PDB file of C-alpha atoms in Angstrom:
ATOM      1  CA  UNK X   1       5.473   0.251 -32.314  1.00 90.00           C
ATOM      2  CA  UNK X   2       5.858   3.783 -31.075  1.00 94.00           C
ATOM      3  CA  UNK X   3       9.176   5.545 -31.267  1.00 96.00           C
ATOM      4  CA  UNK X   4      11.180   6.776 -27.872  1.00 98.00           C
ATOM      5  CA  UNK X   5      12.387   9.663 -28.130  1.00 97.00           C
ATOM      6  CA  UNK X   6      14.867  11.151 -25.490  1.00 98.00           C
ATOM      7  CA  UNK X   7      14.866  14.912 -25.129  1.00 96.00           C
ATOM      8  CA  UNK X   8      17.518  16.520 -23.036  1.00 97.00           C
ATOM      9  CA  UNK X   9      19.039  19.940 -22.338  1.00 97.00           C
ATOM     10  CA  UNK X  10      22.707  19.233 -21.519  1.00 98.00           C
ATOM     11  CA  UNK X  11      25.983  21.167 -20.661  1.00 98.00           C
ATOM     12  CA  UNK X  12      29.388  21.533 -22.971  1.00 98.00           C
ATOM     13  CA  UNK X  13      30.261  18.734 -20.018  1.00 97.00           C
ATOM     14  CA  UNK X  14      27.176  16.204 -20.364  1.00 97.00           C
ATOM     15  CA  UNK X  15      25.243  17.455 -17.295  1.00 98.00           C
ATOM     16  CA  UNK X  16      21.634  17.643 -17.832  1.00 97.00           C
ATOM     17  CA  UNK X  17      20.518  18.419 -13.989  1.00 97.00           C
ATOM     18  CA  UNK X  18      17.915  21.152 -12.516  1.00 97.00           C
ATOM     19  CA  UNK X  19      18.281  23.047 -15.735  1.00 96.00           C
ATOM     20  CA  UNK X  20      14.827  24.678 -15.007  1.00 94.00           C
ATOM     21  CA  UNK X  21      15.597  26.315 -11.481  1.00 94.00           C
ATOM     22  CA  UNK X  22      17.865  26.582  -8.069  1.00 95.00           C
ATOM     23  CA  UNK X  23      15.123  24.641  -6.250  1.00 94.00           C
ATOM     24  CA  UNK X  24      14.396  21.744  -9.110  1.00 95.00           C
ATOM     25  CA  UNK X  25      17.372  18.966  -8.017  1.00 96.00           C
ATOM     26  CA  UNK X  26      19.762  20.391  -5.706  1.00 96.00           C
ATOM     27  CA  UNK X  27      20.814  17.019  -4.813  1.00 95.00           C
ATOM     28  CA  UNK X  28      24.804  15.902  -4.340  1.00 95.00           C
ATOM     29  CA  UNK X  29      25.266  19.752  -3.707  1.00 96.00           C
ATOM     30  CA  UNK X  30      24.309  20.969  -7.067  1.00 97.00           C
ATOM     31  CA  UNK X  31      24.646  24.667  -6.974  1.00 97.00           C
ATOM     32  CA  UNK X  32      23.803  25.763 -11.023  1.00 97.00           C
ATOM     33  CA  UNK X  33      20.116  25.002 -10.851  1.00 97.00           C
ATOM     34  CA  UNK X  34      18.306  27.178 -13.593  1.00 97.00           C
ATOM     35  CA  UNK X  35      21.599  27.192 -16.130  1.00 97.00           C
ATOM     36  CA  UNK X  36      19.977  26.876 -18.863  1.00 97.00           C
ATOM     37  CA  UNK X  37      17.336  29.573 -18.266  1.00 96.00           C
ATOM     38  CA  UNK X  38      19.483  32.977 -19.271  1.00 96.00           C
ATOM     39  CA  UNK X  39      20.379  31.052 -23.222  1.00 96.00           C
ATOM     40  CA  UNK X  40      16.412  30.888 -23.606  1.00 93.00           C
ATOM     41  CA  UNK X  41      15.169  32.351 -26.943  1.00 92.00           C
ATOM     42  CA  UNK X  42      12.669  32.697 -29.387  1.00 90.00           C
ATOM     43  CA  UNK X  43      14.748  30.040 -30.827  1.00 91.00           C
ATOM     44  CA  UNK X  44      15.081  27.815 -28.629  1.00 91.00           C
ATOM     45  CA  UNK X  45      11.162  28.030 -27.749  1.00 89.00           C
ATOM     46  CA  UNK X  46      10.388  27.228 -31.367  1.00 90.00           C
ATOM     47  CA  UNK X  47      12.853  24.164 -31.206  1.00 89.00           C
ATOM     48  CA  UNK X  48      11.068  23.005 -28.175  1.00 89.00           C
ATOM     49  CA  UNK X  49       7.448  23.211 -29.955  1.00 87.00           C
ATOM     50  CA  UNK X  50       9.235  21.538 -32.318  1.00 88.00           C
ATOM     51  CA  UNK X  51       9.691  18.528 -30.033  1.00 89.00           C
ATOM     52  CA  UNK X  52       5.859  18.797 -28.512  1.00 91.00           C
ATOM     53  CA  UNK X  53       4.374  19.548 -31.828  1.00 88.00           C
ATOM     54  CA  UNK X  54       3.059  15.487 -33.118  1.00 90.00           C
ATOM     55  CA  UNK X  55       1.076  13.613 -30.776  1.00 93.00           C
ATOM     56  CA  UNK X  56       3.155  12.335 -27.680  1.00 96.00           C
ATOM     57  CA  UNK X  57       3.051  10.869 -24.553  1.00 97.00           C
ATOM     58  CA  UNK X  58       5.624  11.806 -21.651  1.00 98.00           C
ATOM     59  CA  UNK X  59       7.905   8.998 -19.771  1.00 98.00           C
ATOM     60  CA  UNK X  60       9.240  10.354 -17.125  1.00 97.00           C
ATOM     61  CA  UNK X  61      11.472   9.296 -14.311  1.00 96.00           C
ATOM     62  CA  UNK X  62       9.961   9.363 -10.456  1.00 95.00           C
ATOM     63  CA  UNK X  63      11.922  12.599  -9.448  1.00 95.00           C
ATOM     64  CA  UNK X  64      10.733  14.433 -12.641  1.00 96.00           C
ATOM     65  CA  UNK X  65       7.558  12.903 -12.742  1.00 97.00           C
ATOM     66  CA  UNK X  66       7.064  15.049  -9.312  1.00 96.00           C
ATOM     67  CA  UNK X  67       8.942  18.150 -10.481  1.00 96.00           C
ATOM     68  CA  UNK X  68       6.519  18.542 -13.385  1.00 96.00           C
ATOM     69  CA  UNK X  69       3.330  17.457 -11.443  1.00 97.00           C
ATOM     70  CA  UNK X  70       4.244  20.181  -9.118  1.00 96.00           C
ATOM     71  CA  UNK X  71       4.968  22.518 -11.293  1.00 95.00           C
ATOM     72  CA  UNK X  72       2.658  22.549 -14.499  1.00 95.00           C
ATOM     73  CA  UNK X  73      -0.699  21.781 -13.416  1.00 95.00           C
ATOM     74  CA  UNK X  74      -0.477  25.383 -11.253  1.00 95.00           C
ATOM     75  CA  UNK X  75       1.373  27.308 -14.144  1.00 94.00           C
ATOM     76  CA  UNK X  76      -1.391  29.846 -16.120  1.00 92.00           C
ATOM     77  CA  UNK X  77      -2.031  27.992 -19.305  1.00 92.00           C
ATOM     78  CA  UNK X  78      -3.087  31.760 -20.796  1.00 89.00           C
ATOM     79  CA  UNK X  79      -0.372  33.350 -20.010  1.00 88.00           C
ATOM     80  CA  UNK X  80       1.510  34.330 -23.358  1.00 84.00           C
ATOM     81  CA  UNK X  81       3.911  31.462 -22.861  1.00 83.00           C
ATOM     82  CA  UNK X  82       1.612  28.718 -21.470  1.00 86.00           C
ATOM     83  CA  UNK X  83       1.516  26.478 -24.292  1.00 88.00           C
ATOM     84  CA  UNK X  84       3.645  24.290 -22.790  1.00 90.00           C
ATOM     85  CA  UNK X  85       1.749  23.888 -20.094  1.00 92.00           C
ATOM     86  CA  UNK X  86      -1.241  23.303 -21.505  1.00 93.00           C
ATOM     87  CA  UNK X  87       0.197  20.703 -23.618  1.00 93.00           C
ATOM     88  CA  UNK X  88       1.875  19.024 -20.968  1.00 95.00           C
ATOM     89  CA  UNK X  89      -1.282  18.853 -18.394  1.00 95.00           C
ATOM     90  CA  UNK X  90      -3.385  16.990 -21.648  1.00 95.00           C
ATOM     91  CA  UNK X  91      -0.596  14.213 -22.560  1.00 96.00           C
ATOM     92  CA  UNK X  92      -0.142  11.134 -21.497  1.00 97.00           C
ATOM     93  CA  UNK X  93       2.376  10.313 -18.763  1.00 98.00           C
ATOM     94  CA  UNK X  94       3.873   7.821 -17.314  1.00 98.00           C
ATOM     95  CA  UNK X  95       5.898   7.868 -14.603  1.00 97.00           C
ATOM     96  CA  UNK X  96       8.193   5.108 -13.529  1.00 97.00           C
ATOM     97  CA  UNK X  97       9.146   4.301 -10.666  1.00 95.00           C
ATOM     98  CA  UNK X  98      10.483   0.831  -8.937  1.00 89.00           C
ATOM     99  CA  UNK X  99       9.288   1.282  -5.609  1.00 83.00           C
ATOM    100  CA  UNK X 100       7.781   3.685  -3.262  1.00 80.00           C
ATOM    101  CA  UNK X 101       4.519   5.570  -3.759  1.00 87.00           C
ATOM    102  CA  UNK X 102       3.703   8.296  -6.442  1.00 92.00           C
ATOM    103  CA  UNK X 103       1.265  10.328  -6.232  1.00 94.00           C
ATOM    104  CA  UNK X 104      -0.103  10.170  -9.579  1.00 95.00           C
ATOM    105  CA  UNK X 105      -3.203  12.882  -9.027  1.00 95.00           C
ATOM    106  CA  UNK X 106      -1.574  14.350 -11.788  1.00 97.00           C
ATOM    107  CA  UNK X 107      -4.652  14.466 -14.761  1.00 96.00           C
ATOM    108  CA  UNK X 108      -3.971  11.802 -17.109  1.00 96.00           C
ATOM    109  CA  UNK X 109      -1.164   9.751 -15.291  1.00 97.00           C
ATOM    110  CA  UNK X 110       0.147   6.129 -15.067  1.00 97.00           C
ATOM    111  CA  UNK X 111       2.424   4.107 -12.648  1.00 97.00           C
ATOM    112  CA  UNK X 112       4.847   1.888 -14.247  1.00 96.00           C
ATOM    113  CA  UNK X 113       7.005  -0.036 -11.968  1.00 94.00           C
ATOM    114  CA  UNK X 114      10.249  -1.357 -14.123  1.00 93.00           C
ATOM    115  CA  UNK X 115      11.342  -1.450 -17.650  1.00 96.00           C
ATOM    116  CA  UNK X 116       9.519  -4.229 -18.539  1.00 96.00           C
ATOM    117  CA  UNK X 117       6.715  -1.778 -18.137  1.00 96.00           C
ATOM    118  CA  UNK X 118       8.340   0.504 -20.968  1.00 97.00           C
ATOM    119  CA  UNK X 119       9.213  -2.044 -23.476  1.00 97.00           C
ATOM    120  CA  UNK X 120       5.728  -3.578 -23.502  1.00 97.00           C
ATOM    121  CA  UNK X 121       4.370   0.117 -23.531  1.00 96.00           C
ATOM    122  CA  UNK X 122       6.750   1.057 -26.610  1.00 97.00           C
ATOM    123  CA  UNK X 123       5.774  -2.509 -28.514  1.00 97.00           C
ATOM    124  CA  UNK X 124       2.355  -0.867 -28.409  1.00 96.00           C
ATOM    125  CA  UNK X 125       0.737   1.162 -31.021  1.00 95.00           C
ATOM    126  CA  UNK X 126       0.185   5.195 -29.354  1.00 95.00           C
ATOM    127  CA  UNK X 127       1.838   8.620 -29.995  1.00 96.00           C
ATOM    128  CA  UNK X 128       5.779   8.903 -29.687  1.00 96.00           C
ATOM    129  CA  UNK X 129       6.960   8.392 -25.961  1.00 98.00           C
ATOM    130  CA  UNK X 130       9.370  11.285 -25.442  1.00 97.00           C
ATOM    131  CA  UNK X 131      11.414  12.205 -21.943  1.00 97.00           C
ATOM    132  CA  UNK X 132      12.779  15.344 -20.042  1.00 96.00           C
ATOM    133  CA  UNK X 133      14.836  15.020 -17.275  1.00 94.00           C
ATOM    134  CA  UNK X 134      14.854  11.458 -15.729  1.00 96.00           C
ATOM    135  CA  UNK X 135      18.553  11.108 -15.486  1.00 97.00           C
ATOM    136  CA  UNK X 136      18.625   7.371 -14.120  1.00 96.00           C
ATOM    137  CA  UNK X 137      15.579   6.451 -16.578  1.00 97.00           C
ATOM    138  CA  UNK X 138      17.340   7.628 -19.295  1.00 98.00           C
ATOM    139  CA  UNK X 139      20.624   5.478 -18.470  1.00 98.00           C
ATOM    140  CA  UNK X 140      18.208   2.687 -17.912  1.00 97.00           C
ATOM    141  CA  UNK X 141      16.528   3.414 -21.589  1.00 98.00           C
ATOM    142  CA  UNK X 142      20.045   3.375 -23.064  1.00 97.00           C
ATOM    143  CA  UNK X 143      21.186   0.113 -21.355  1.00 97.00           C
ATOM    144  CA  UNK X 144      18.135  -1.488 -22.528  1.00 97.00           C
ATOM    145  CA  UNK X 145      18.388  -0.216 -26.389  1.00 96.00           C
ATOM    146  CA  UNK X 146      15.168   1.202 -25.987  1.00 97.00           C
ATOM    147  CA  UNK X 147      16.091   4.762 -27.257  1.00 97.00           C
ATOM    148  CA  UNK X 148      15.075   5.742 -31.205  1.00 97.00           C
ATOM    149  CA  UNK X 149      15.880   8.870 -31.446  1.00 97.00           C
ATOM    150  CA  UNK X 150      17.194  11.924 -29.256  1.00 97.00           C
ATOM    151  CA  UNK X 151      16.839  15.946 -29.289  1.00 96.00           C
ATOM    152  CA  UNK X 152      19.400  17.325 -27.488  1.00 97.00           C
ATOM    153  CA  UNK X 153      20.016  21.311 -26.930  1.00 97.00           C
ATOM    154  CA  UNK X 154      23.509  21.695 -25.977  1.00 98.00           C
ATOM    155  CA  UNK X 155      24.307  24.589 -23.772  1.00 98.00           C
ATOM    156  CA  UNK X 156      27.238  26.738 -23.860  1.00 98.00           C
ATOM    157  CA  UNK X 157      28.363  26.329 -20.317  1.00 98.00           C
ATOM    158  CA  UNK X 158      31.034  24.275 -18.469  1.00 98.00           C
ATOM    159  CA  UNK X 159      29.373  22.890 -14.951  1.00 98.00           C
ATOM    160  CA  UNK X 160      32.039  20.760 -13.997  1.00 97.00           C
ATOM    161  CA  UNK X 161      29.713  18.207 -12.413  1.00 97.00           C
ATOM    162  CA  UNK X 162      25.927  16.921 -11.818  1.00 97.00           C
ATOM    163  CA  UNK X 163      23.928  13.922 -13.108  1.00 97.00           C
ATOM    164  CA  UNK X 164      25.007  13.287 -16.508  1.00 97.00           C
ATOM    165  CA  UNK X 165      22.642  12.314 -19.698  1.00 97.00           C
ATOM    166  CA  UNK X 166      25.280   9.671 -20.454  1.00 96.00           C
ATOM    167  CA  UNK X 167      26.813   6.338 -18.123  1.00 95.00           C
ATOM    168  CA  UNK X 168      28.735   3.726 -19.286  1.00 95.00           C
ATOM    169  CA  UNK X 169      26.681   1.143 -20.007  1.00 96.00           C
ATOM    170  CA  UNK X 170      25.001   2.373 -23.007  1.00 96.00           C
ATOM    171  CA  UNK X 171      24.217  -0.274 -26.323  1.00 95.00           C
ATOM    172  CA  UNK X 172      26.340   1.129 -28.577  1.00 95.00           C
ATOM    173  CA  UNK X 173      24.667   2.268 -31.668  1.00 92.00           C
ATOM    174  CA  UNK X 174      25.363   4.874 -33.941  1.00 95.00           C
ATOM    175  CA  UNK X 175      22.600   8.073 -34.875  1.00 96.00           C
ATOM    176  CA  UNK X 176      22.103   9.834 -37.690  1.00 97.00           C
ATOM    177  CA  UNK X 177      21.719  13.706 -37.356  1.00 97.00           C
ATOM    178  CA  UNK X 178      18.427  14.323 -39.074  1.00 96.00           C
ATOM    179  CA  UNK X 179      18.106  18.456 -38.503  1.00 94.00           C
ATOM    180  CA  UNK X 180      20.507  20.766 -36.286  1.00 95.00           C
ATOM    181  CA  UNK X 181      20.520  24.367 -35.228  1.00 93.00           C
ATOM    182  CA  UNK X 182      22.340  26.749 -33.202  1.00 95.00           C
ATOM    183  CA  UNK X 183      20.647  29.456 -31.532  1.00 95.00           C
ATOM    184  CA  UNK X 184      21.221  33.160 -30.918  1.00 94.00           C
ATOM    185  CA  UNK X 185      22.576  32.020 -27.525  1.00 95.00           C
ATOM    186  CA  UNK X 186      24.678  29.844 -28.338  1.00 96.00           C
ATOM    187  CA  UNK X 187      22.670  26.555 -27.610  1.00 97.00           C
ATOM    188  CA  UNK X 188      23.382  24.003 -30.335  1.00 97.00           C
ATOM    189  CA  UNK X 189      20.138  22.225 -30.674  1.00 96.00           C
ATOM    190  CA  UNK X 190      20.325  18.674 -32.732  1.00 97.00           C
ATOM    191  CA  UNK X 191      18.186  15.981 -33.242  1.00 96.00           C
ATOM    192  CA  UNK X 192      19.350  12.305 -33.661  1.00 97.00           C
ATOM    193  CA  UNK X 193      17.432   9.115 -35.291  1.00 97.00           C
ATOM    194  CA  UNK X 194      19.074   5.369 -33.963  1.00 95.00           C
ATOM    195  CA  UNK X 195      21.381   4.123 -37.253  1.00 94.00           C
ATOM    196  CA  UNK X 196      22.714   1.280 -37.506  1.00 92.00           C
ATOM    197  CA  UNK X 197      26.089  -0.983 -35.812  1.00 93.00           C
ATOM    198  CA  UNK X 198      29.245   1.649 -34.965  1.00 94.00           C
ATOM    199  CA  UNK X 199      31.878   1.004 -37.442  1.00 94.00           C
ATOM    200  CA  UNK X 200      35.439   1.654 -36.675  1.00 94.00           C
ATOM    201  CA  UNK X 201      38.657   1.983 -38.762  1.00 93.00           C
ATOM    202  CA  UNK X 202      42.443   2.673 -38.559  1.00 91.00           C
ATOM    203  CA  UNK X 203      45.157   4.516 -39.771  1.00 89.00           C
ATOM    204  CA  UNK X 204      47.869   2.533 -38.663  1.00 89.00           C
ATOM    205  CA  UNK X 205      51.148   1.541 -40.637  1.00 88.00           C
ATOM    206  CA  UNK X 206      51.762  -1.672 -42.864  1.00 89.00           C
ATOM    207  CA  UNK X 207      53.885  -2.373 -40.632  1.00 93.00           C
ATOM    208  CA  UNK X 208      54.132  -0.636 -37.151  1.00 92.00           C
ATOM    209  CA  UNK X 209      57.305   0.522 -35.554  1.00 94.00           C
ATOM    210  CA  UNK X 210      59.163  -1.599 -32.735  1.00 94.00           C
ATOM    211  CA  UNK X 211      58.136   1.692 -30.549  1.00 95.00           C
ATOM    212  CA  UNK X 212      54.334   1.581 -31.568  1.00 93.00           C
ATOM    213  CA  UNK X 213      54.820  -2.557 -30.698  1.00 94.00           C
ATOM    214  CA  UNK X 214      56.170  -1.870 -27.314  1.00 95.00           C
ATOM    215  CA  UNK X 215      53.289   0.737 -26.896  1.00 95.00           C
ATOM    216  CA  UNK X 216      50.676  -1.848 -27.195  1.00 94.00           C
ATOM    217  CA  UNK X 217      52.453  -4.501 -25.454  1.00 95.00           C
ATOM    218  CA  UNK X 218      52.530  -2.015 -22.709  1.00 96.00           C
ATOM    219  CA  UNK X 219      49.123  -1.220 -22.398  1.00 95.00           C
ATOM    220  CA  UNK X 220      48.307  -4.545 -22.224  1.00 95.00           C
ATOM    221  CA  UNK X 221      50.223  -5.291 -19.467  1.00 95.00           C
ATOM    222  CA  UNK X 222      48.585  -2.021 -18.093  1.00 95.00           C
ATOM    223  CA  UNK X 223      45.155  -2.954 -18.499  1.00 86.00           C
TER     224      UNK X 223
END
């Protein structure tokens, strides 16, 4: 079985869109695109090769599926910084997508069409399967308890609103924080492995106060 691994660059607020550029998602009126650009360091860039460094293949969401195909395969792969590219244009991907055509002329691409398509590509043996972007794929990952493990770099910024990494709907699960690091930025970059059932406790009295018991009978009534 490979492992999925969900890798995300999010705000102090949870919002994870167009973190690349102003022209990536401006959907809903999004007016930050590119946030995350200006807290980019040497650190940050050796975090990231961190991610890309074992073998992988990418699972990507339609909308980022077309960002990247747009994007990558024209980016100079000698430039000084075109590893990234060059790593990205040789993987795997898989873009999916429920409906619709994709142009998959991307070198080296696949069409799934649901997440039935994921969980019989995860139950097969292959390099890690690791995301970017793909806001609603993500949500649908989480639903589904599909997700192993998660790198997420943390900006310093407040956007007050955008697609969000998380939705209610989640399986709960709890994650271990395996390594963690905080750049010269200020982006607090940590990386999570699945653990096990959340466990919960209390610190409430032997015996509780007629004002805590009309507190919970309250909220009760209130839903």
């Amino acid at each position: 079985m490979r492992k999925l691994i969900v890798g995300a660059m999010v705000s102090l607020d949870g919002v994870m869109q167009a973190p690349g550029g102003p022209t990536e998602d401006p959907t809903r009126g999004f007016k930050f695109g590119g946030w995350v650009m200006p807290l980019f360091d040497q650190e940050f860039g050796d975090e990231l090769d961190r991610l890309f460094g074992d073998p992988f293949d990418l699972l990507l969401g339609r909308k980022t599926y077309e960002i990247f195909a747009a994007y990558w395969p024209y980016y100079d792969e000698n430039a000084p910084d075109g590893g990234i590219a060059k790593v990205f244009n040789r993987a795997k991907k898989y873009a999916v997508s429920r409906s619709g055509e994709v142009d998959t002329g991307w070198q080296n691409s696949v069409l799934l069409r649901d997440i039935a398509d994921v969980k019989r590509l995860r139950a097969e043996d292959g390099p890690n399967l690791v995301t970017q972007g793909s806001t609603e794929l993500v949500h649908a990952l989480l639903a589904n308890d599909l997700v192993d493990a998660m790198s997420i770099f943390t900006a310093p910024v407040v956007l007050g609103g955008g697609k969000k990494l998380f939705a209610d709907g989640s399986a709960p699960h709890s994650y271990k924080l395996t390594r963690s690091h905080v750049s010269s930025s200020g982006v607090m970059i940590a990386h999570y492995e699945r653990g096990g059932d959340i466990k919960t406790g209390g610190a409430e009295l032997d015996s509780p106060s007629d004002r805590e018991r009309k507190r919970q009978e309250r909220m009760k009534r209130e839903g």
